[in-house]
Short mmCIF file of C-alpha atoms in Angstrom, two decimals:
data_model
loop_
_atom_site.label_atom_id
_atom_site.label_comp_id
_atom_site.label_asym_id
_atom_site.label_seq_id
_atom_site.Cartn_x
_atom_site.Cartn_y
_atom_site.Cartn_z
CA MET A 1 -26.46 -83.93 292.64
CA THR A 2 -24.24 -83.11 295.57
CA ALA A 3 -20.94 -80.92 295.01
CA LEU A 4 -18.75 -83.96 295.52
CA ARG A 5 -20.73 -86.38 293.11
CA GLN A 6 -20.56 -83.75 290.56
CA HIS A 7 -16.95 -83.22 291.01
CA LEU A 8 -16.21 -86.88 290.78
CA THR A 9 -18.47 -87.23 287.40
CA ILE A 10 -16.40 -84.59 285.94
CA VAL A 11 -13.01 -86.20 286.88
CA THR A 12 -14.16 -89.60 285.68
CA ALA A 13 -14.98 -87.97 282.23
CA ALA A 14 -11.95 -86.26 281.88
CA ALA A 15 -10.01 -89.38 282.70
CA ILE A 16 -11.80 -91.29 280.01
CA LEU A 17 -10.82 -88.70 277.47
CA VAL A 18 -7.09 -88.78 278.39
CA ILE A 19 -7.15 -92.66 278.40
CA THR A 20 -8.86 -92.74 274.86
CA PRO A 21 -7.82 -89.48 273.16
CA GLY A 22 -9.85 -88.77 269.97
CA CYS A 23 -11.92 -91.81 270.30
CA VAL A 24 -15.26 -89.88 270.69
CA ARG A 25 -18.27 -90.08 268.64
CA GLU A 26 -17.58 -86.87 266.84
CA ASP A 27 -13.94 -87.73 266.00
CA MET A 28 -12.86 -91.41 265.36
CA SER A 29 -9.72 -90.28 263.57
CA SER A 30 -7.24 -91.62 266.14
CA CYS A 31 -9.13 -94.80 266.98
CA PRO A 32 -7.90 -98.18 265.97
CA ALA A 33 -10.19 -100.12 263.49
CA GLU A 34 -12.14 -102.97 265.19
CA ILE A 35 -12.14 -105.79 262.44
CA GLU A 36 -13.78 -109.15 262.38
CA ILE A 37 -12.34 -111.63 259.97
CA LEU A 38 -14.43 -114.66 259.06
CA CYS A 39 -12.00 -117.69 258.43
CA THR A 40 -13.22 -120.79 256.68
CA PHE A 41 -12.10 -123.67 254.76
CA THR A 42 -14.83 -124.93 252.31
CA ARG A 43 -12.86 -125.29 249.11
CA ASN A 44 -12.28 -129.05 249.77
CA GLU A 45 -13.79 -132.24 248.19
CA TYR A 46 -16.38 -132.28 251.01
CA ALA A 47 -17.44 -128.86 250.47
CA THR A 48 -17.74 -128.22 254.36
CA ASP A 49 -15.84 -126.02 256.51
CA ARG A 50 -12.99 -127.86 257.80
CA PHE A 51 -10.86 -124.58 259.15
CA ARG A 52 -10.77 -125.78 262.57
CA ASP A 53 -9.62 -129.42 261.69
CA GLU A 54 -6.70 -128.42 259.50
CA VAL A 55 -5.45 -124.84 260.51
CA LYS A 56 -3.28 -124.18 263.60
CA HIS A 57 -2.32 -120.48 263.19
CA LEU A 58 -2.85 -117.59 260.81
CA ASP A 59 -0.54 -114.78 259.60
CA LEU A 60 -2.50 -111.78 258.40
CA PHE A 61 -0.96 -108.79 256.16
CA VAL A 62 -2.90 -105.97 255.47
CA TYR A 63 -1.99 -103.85 252.38
CA ASP A 64 -3.43 -100.28 251.46
CA GLU A 65 -4.59 -99.16 247.95
CA ALA A 66 -0.90 -98.48 246.90
CA GLY A 67 0.08 -101.93 247.80
CA SER A 68 2.07 -100.94 250.89
CA LEU A 69 2.15 -103.17 253.99
CA VAL A 70 0.33 -101.35 256.89
CA GLU A 71 -0.44 -103.95 259.40
CA THR A 72 0.31 -107.61 260.32
CA SER A 73 -0.95 -109.97 262.85
CA HIS A 74 -0.19 -113.62 264.06
CA VAL A 75 -3.40 -115.40 265.31
CA PRO A 76 -3.49 -118.91 266.78
CA VAL A 77 -6.74 -120.58 266.27
CA SER A 78 -7.36 -121.02 269.84
CA GLU A 79 -7.42 -117.21 270.14
CA MET A 80 -10.37 -117.11 267.55
CA ILE A 81 -13.99 -117.32 268.39
CA PRO A 82 -16.34 -119.76 267.12
CA GLY A 83 -19.34 -117.97 265.09
CA GLU A 84 -22.25 -119.34 263.11
CA LYS A 85 -20.41 -119.49 259.60
CA GLY A 86 -16.82 -120.24 260.83
CA MET A 87 -14.00 -119.11 263.18
CA VAL A 88 -13.70 -115.12 263.60
CA ALA A 89 -10.36 -113.42 264.28
CA LYS A 90 -11.21 -110.17 266.06
CA GLN A 91 -8.46 -107.75 265.42
CA SER A 92 -7.82 -104.00 266.72
CA LEU A 93 -5.65 -102.68 263.78
CA ASN A 94 -4.26 -99.05 263.13
CA LEU A 95 -6.31 -98.49 259.86
CA GLN A 96 -7.74 -95.23 258.57
CA GLN A 97 -10.91 -95.10 256.48
CA GLY A 98 -10.36 -96.68 253.08
CA THR A 99 -9.98 -99.79 251.00
CA TYR A 100 -7.56 -102.76 251.90
CA THR A 101 -6.30 -105.92 250.74
CA VAL A 102 -6.17 -108.64 253.35
CA VAL A 103 -3.83 -111.67 252.63
CA GLY A 104 -4.01 -114.46 255.14
CA TRP A 105 -1.41 -117.54 255.12
CA ALA A 106 -1.94 -120.31 257.42
CA ASN A 107 0.43 -122.92 259.06
CA VAL A 108 3.64 -121.10 258.17
CA GLU A 109 6.26 -122.46 260.53
CA GLN A 110 9.98 -121.69 260.97
CA GLY A 111 12.10 -124.15 259.15
CA CYS A 112 9.44 -125.18 256.80
CA HIS A 113 8.23 -122.16 255.00
CA SER A 114 9.25 -118.23 255.31
CA PHE A 115 7.87 -114.94 254.02
CA THR A 116 9.99 -112.61 251.99
CA SER A 117 9.83 -109.09 250.73
CA THR A 118 6.46 -108.45 252.54
CA GLU A 119 6.56 -104.55 252.47
CA LYS A 120 5.08 -104.25 248.81
CA LEU A 121 2.30 -106.46 247.81
CA PRO A 122 3.50 -107.10 244.12
CA ASP A 123 6.81 -108.37 245.50
CA ALA A 124 5.81 -110.36 248.61
CA GLN A 125 6.23 -114.12 248.54
CA VAL A 126 6.16 -117.06 250.92
CA GLY A 127 8.70 -119.97 249.93
CA THR A 128 9.35 -123.35 250.81
CA GLU A 129 12.56 -124.23 252.92
CA TYR A 130 14.85 -126.80 251.37
CA THR A 131 18.34 -128.38 251.62
CA ALA A 132 20.66 -128.58 248.82
CA LYS A 133 22.11 -132.05 248.80
CA GLY A 134 23.63 -134.18 246.20
CA GLY A 135 23.15 -131.54 243.38
CA LEU A 136 19.30 -131.39 244.21
CA ASN A 137 17.04 -129.11 246.33
CA VAL A 138 15.36 -131.60 248.82
CA VAL A 139 12.57 -131.75 251.30
CA GLU A 140 12.89 -134.87 253.25
CA LYS A 141 10.15 -134.18 255.86
CA THR A 142 6.39 -133.59 255.62
CA LEU A 143 5.77 -130.10 255.63
CA PRO A 144 2.83 -128.34 257.31
CA ALA A 145 0.08 -127.96 254.87
CA LEU A 146 -0.06 -124.04 253.88
CA PHE A 147 -3.55 -122.49 253.27
CA TRP A 148 -4.11 -119.09 251.53
CA ALA A 149 -6.77 -116.60 251.09
CA GLN A 150 -7.36 -112.90 250.08
CA ALA A 151 -9.98 -110.33 250.69
CA SER A 152 -10.93 -106.74 250.10
CA LEU A 153 -11.60 -104.95 253.23
CA GLU A 154 -13.60 -101.67 253.54
CA VAL A 155 -12.92 -99.61 256.69
CA PRO A 156 -15.55 -96.91 257.09
CA LEU A 157 -15.21 -93.59 259.16
CA ARG A 158 -16.53 -95.45 262.34
CA ARG A 159 -13.46 -97.98 262.11
CA ILE A 160 -15.70 -101.08 262.35
CA ALA A 161 -15.40 -103.56 259.52
CA SER A 162 -15.44 -107.23 258.48
CA CYS A 163 -14.11 -109.61 255.70
CA HIS A 164 -14.21 -113.14 254.79
CA LEU A 165 -11.29 -115.22 254.36
CA ASP A 166 -12.16 -118.64 252.49
CA MET A 167 -8.83 -120.62 252.47
CA LYS A 168 -7.26 -122.73 249.78
CA LYS A 169 -5.02 -125.63 250.61
CA ASN A 170 -1.62 -125.44 248.80
CA ALA A 171 -0.62 -129.03 249.62
CA HIS A 172 -1.36 -132.41 248.47
CA ASP A 173 -0.65 -135.97 249.94
CA ILE A 174 0.16 -138.19 247.15
CA HIS A 175 -0.08 -141.76 248.33
CA ILE A 176 2.01 -144.31 246.04
CA GLN A 177 1.44 -148.08 246.31
CA ILE A 178 3.46 -150.55 244.65
CA GLU A 179 2.14 -154.28 244.78
CA GLY A 180 4.70 -156.62 243.98
CA PRO A 181 8.39 -157.69 244.65
CA GLY A 182 11.13 -155.06 244.69
CA ASN A 183 12.76 -152.38 246.40
CA TYR A 184 11.58 -148.78 245.05
CA ASP A 185 12.64 -145.21 245.75
CA MET A 186 9.99 -142.54 245.28
CA THR A 187 10.58 -139.04 244.38
CA VAL A 188 8.17 -135.98 243.37
CA SER A 189 9.92 -132.97 242.00
CA ALA A 190 8.42 -129.54 240.86
CA SER A 191 9.22 -125.96 241.01
CA ASN A 192 5.89 -125.27 243.00
CA GLY A 193 7.40 -124.31 246.18
CA PHE A 194 7.15 -120.45 246.06
CA TYR A 195 4.08 -118.26 245.68
CA HIS A 196 3.21 -114.68 245.30
CA PHE A 197 0.78 -113.24 247.86
CA ASP A 198 -2.00 -113.71 245.20
CA ASP A 199 -1.25 -117.30 245.20
CA THR A 200 0.14 -117.55 241.86
CA PRO A 201 3.44 -119.53 241.49
CA SER A 202 6.56 -117.40 241.81
CA ASP A 203 8.64 -117.92 238.50
CA ASP A 204 11.47 -115.35 237.81
CA GLY A 205 12.46 -117.30 234.87
CA SER A 206 14.80 -119.62 236.58
CA PRO A 207 12.34 -121.53 239.04
CA VAL A 208 13.87 -123.62 241.73
CA VAL A 209 13.06 -127.19 241.36
CA ILE A 210 12.38 -128.91 244.71
CA SER A 211 12.59 -132.90 244.98
CA TYR A 212 10.10 -134.09 247.69
CA PHE A 213 11.04 -137.29 249.31
CA PRO A 214 9.01 -139.40 251.58
CA GLU A 215 9.59 -138.96 255.36
CA PHE A 216 9.42 -142.61 256.19
CA PRO A 217 10.89 -144.57 253.08
CA ASP A 218 10.59 -148.35 252.53
CA GLN A 219 7.40 -149.15 254.20
CA PRO A 220 5.96 -152.44 253.60
CA LEU A 221 2.29 -152.88 252.57
CA SER A 222 1.67 -154.75 255.80
CA SER A 223 2.23 -151.46 257.77
CA LEU A 224 -0.54 -149.74 255.86
CA PRO A 225 -3.31 -148.84 258.30
CA GLU A 226 -6.68 -149.90 257.35
CA GLY A 227 -8.92 -147.53 255.28
CA HIS A 228 -5.98 -145.33 254.59
CA ALA A 229 -5.89 -145.80 250.72
CA GLN A 230 -8.28 -147.36 248.21
CA GLY A 231 -7.77 -151.23 247.31
CA VAL A 232 -5.09 -152.15 249.53
CA THR A 233 -5.25 -154.33 252.51
CA LYS A 234 -2.86 -154.99 255.41
CA ALA A 235 -2.85 -158.50 254.72
CA ASP A 236 -0.60 -158.14 251.47
CA PRO A 237 3.16 -158.05 252.78
CA VAL A 238 4.62 -158.12 249.15
CA GLY A 239 5.23 -154.46 247.89
CA CYS A 240 5.84 -151.00 249.34
CA HIS A 241 3.84 -147.74 249.70
CA ASN A 242 4.79 -144.20 250.88
CA THR A 243 3.14 -140.81 251.11
CA ILE A 244 4.86 -137.61 249.66
CA ARG A 245 3.33 -134.14 250.45
CA THR A 246 3.85 -131.70 247.64
CA GLN A 247 2.98 -128.11 247.30
CA SER A 248 0.24 -126.85 245.01
CA LEU A 249 -0.34 -128.70 241.76
CA TYR A 250 -2.04 -127.64 238.56
CA PHE A 251 -2.41 -129.03 235.05
CA GLY A 252 0.51 -128.10 232.91
CA ASP A 253 2.96 -127.60 235.77
CA ASP A 254 6.35 -129.27 235.81
CA SER A 255 5.67 -131.83 238.81
CA ARG A 256 7.07 -135.29 238.00
CA LEU A 257 6.83 -138.67 239.69
CA THR A 258 9.82 -140.69 239.48
CA ILE A 259 10.03 -144.33 240.59
CA SER A 260 13.53 -146.01 240.76
CA ASP A 261 15.04 -149.23 241.50
CA GLY A 262 16.22 -149.11 244.93
CA ASP A 263 19.17 -151.44 244.39
CA THR A 264 20.58 -150.25 241.03
CA GLY A 265 19.17 -146.71 241.03
CA SER A 266 17.71 -147.23 237.39
CA VAL A 267 14.92 -144.98 236.80
CA LEU A 268 11.69 -147.06 236.26
CA ILE A 269 9.08 -144.44 235.96
CA ASP A 270 9.40 -140.65 235.23
CA THR A 271 6.25 -138.91 234.15
CA SER A 272 4.11 -135.90 234.87
CA LEU A 273 2.35 -136.28 238.19
CA THR A 274 -0.61 -133.93 237.05
CA GLU A 275 -1.01 -136.19 234.13
CA LEU A 276 -1.46 -139.06 236.23
CA LEU A 277 -3.86 -137.44 238.49
CA GLY A 278 -6.03 -136.47 235.50
CA LYS A 279 -6.44 -140.04 234.61
CA ASP A 280 -9.16 -139.90 237.12
CA PRO A 281 -12.11 -138.37 235.25
CA SER A 282 -13.32 -136.42 238.31
CA ILE A 283 -10.07 -134.44 238.09
CA ALA A 284 -10.63 -132.36 235.01
CA THR A 285 -9.72 -128.76 236.22
CA ASP A 286 -7.14 -126.85 238.39
CA GLU A 287 -9.96 -126.33 240.92
CA ASP A 288 -10.67 -130.05 241.03
CA ILE A 289 -6.91 -130.61 241.77
CA ALA A 290 -7.03 -127.84 244.50
CA ARG A 291 -10.06 -129.14 246.31
CA ARG A 292 -8.56 -132.74 246.93
CA GLY A 293 -5.91 -132.95 249.43
CA HIS A 294 -5.16 -136.63 249.28
CA TYR A 295 -4.41 -138.90 245.94
CA ASP A 296 -3.77 -142.53 245.75
CA LEU A 297 -1.66 -143.84 242.92
CA LYS A 298 -1.53 -147.73 242.64
CA PHE A 299 1.03 -149.66 240.70
CA LYS A 300 1.70 -153.48 240.09
CA VAL A 301 4.72 -155.07 239.20
CA GLU A 302 4.08 -157.36 236.10
CA ASP A 303 7.58 -157.51 234.57
CA GLU A 304 7.22 -153.90 234.60
CA ILE A 305 5.64 -151.40 236.90
CA ILE A 306 2.08 -150.62 235.67
CA LEU A 307 -0.27 -148.17 236.78
CA VAL A 308 -3.49 -149.84 237.60
CA GLN A 309 -5.71 -147.35 239.60
CA VAL A 310 -5.78 -143.62 240.41
CA ASN A 311 -7.93 -143.02 243.37
CA ASP A 312 -11.11 -144.96 242.73
CA TRP A 313 -10.68 -145.05 239.02
CA GLU A 314 -9.27 -148.56 237.73
CA MET A 315 -7.34 -148.24 234.44
CA ALA A 316 -9.26 -150.10 231.70
CA ASP A 317 -6.04 -151.11 229.77
CA GLN A 318 -3.25 -152.13 232.06
CA SER A 319 -0.98 -153.11 229.17
CA THR A 320 -0.18 -149.46 228.30
CA GLY A 321 1.47 -148.92 231.60
CA VAL A 322 1.78 -145.22 232.53
#
């Protein structure tokens, strides 16, 4: 080796050490951790990964063993890498060796949902943005569907680690159909718009009840796209339908479906929404509810409004109504 080449080799090695101080094989203490996060959404009625179909972007929160926030990251799906088992978010994070909790929330958009108190894991929350109107807390637009997942992350001394976030969808589209004459207002209300970072409902003893209104009210059945719901055709011009998106539902919650006369304002139906969904025998547990993103409730007007079908399940005795 010539003296010049030997000199260049020494200079190059020194430059690498300056650029990446501490990131050598013997000492990785100053190196960022290289994390691969596998992201999927298989907790759905199809039991297939639909992450790329339904998720636009992901907010990541990393907490240490004491529950303190140590890293955050916002990752558009367009920046993720397709892998054999799902989409992979590659992150370079300032994490020391240890055990961490990774919480992922997807599709949080300004003006729709917001994060609060994220510094400590037990206090961290995400909440639905609503408007005070007429003595109610209302949402009058279709919110983006929230997704949640949590995973444990073990970061070794070498700072190369991975974890898996299999998302849960925290939204349901409730499609309400009323066949027969009349003008009707439909509302779903529930105190289900706020979550802790373990995805449990946030209830401080005085939960905020939110009323969800359809974004496009008073649509006739004739405007219903073919195949959008069970047992309804575009040819029937008499009646109305609407789809209302709610947040997470579970048995025993306080969600209610209210149908009122659009002309007089008198309440015709006011009943538990999850009890209605449970009339479909395939919906028996909270996990059954969570896996299904779309529900169809079909009513007919026969002197009064009568529930006749939930999803594909037809009511055997229509005379009992709701």
